[in-house]
PDB file of C-alpha atoms in Angstrom:
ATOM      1  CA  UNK A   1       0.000   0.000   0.000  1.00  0.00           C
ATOM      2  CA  UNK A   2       1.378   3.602  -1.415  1.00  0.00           C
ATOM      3  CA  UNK A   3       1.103   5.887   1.940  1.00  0.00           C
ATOM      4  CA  UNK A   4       2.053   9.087  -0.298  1.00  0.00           C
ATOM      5  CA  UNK A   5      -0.124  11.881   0.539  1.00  0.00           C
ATOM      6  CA  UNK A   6       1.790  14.251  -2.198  1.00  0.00           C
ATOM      7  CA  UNK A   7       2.095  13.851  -6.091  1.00  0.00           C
ATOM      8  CA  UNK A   8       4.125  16.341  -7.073  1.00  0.00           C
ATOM      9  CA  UNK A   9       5.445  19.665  -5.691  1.00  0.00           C
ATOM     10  CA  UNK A  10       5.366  22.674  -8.221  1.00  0.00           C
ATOM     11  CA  UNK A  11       7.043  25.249  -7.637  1.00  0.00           C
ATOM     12  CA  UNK A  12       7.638  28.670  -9.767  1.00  0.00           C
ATOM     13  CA  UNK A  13      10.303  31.274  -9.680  1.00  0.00           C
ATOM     14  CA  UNK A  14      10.344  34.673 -10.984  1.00  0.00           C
ATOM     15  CA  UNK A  15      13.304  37.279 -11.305  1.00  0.00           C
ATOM     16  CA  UNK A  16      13.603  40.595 -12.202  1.00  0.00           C
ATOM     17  CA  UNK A  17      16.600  41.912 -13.487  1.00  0.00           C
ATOM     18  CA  UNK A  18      18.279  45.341 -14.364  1.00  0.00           C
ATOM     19  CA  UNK A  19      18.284  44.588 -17.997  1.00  0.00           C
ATOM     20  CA  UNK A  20      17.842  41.985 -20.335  1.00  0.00           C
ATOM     21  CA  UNK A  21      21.768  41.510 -21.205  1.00  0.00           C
ATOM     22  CA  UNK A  22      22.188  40.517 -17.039  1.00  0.00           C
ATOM     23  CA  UNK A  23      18.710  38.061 -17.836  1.00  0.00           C
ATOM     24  CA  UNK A  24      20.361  36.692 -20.597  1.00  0.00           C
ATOM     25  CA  UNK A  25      23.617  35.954 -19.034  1.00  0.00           C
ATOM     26  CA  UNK A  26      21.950  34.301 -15.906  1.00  0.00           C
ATOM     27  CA  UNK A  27      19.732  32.542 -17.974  1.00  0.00           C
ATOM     28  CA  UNK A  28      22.838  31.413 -20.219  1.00  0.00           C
ATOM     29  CA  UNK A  29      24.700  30.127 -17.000  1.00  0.00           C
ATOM     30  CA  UNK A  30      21.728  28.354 -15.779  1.00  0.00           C
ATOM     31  CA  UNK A  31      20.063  26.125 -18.377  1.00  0.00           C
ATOM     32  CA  UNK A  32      22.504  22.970 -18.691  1.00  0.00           C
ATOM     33  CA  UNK A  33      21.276  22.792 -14.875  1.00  0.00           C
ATOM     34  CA  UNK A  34      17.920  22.539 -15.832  1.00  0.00           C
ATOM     35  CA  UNK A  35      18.803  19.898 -18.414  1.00  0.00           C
ATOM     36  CA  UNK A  36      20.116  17.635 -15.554  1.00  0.00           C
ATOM     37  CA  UNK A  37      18.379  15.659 -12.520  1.00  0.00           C
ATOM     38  CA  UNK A  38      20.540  12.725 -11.781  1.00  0.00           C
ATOM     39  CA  UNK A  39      17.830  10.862 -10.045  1.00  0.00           C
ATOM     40  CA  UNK A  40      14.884  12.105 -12.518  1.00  0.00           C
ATOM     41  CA  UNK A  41      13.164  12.770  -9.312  1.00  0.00           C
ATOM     42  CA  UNK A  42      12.624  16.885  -9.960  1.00  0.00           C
ATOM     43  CA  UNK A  43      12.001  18.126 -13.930  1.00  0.00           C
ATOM     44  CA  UNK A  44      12.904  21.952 -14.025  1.00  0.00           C
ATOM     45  CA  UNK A  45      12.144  24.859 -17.095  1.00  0.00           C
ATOM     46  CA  UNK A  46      14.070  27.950 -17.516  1.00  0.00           C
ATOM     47  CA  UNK A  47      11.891  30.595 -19.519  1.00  0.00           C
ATOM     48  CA  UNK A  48      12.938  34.248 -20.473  1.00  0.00           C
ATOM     49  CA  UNK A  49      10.732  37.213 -20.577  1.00  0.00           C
ATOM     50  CA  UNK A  50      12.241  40.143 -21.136  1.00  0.00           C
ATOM     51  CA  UNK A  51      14.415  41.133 -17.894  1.00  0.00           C
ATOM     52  CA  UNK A  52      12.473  38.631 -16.011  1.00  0.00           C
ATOM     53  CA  UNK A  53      13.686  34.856 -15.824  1.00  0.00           C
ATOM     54  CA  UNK A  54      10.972  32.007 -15.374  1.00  0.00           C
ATOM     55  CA  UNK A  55      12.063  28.738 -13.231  1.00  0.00           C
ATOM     56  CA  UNK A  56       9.571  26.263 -12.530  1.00  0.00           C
ATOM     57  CA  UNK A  57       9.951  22.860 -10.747  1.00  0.00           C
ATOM     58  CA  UNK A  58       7.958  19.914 -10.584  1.00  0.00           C
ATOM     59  CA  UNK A  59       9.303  17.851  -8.207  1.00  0.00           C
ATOM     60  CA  UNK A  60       7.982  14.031  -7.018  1.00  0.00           C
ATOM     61  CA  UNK A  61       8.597  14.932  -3.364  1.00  0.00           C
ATOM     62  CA  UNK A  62       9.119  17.759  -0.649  1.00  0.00           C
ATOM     63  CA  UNK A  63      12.645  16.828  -0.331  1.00  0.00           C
ATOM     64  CA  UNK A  64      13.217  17.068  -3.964  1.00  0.00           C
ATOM     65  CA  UNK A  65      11.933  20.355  -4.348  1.00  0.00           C
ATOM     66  CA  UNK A  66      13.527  21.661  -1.193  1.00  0.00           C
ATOM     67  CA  UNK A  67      16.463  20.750  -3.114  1.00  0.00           C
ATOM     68  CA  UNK A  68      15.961  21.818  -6.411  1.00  0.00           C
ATOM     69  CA  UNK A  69      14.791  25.329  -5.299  1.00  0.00           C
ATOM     70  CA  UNK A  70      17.238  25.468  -2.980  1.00  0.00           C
ATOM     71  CA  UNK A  71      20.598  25.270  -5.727  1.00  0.00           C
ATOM     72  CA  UNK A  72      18.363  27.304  -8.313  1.00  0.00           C
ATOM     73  CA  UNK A  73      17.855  30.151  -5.995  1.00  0.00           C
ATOM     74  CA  UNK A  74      21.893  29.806  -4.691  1.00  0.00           C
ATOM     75  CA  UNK A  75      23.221  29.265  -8.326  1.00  0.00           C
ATOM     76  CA  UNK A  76      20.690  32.635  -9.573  1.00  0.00           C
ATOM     77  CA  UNK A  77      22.503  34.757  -6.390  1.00  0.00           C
ATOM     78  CA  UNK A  78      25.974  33.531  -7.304  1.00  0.00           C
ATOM     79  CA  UNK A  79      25.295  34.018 -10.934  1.00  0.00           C
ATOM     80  CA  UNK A  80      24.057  37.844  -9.911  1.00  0.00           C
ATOM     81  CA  UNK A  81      27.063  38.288  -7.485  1.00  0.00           C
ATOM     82  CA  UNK A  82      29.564  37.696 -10.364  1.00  0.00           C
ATOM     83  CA  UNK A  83      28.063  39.697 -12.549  1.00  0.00           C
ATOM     84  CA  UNK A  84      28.203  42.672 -10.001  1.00  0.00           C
ATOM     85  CA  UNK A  85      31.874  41.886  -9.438  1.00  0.00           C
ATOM     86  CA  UNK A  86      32.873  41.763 -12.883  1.00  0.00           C
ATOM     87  CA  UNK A  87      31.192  45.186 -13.629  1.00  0.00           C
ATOM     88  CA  UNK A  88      32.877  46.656 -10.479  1.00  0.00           C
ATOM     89  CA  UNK A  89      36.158  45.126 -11.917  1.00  0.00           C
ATOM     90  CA  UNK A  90      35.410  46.630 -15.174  1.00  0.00           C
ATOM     91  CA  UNK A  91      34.595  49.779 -14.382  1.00  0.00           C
ATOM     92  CA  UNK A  92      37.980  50.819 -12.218  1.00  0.00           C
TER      93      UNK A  92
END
């Protein structure tokens, strides 16, 4: 007997950024990730619109989309933080 209470977990992300160059950039950095889910057990979609960028996760479990939202959300802040520090760089 299947005790699972939960199907699926969805869960959707929106950013806003300065410009649509940054979105682009982020978006670039970020889309082999959503191409890869070693245990199939969360499916994730990257969409662009404009200076916003679209993730969405539909995970099989809470721990799986703990996890997935978790490294999206780390790997968009990293991704942001670079691109601040390179423009800093750039502009001295």
């Amino acid at each position: 007997m299947d005790n699972q209470v939960i199907d699926n977990i969805l869960i959707s992300m929106k950013f806003r950024f300065k410009n649509q160059e940054i979105t682009q950039k982020i978006y670039d950095s970020l889309v082999l990730e959503s191409k890869y889910d070693p245990n199939e057990r969360a499916k994730t979609t990257i969409t662009l619109e404009e200076t916003s960028l679209i993730i969405n996760i539909d995970a099989k479990d809470s721990v799986s989309a703990r996890a997935a939202s978790n490294s999206f959300l780390k790997w968009v802040n990293l991704s942001e933080q670079i691109l601040d520090f390179v423009e800093d760089v750039t502009e001295t």
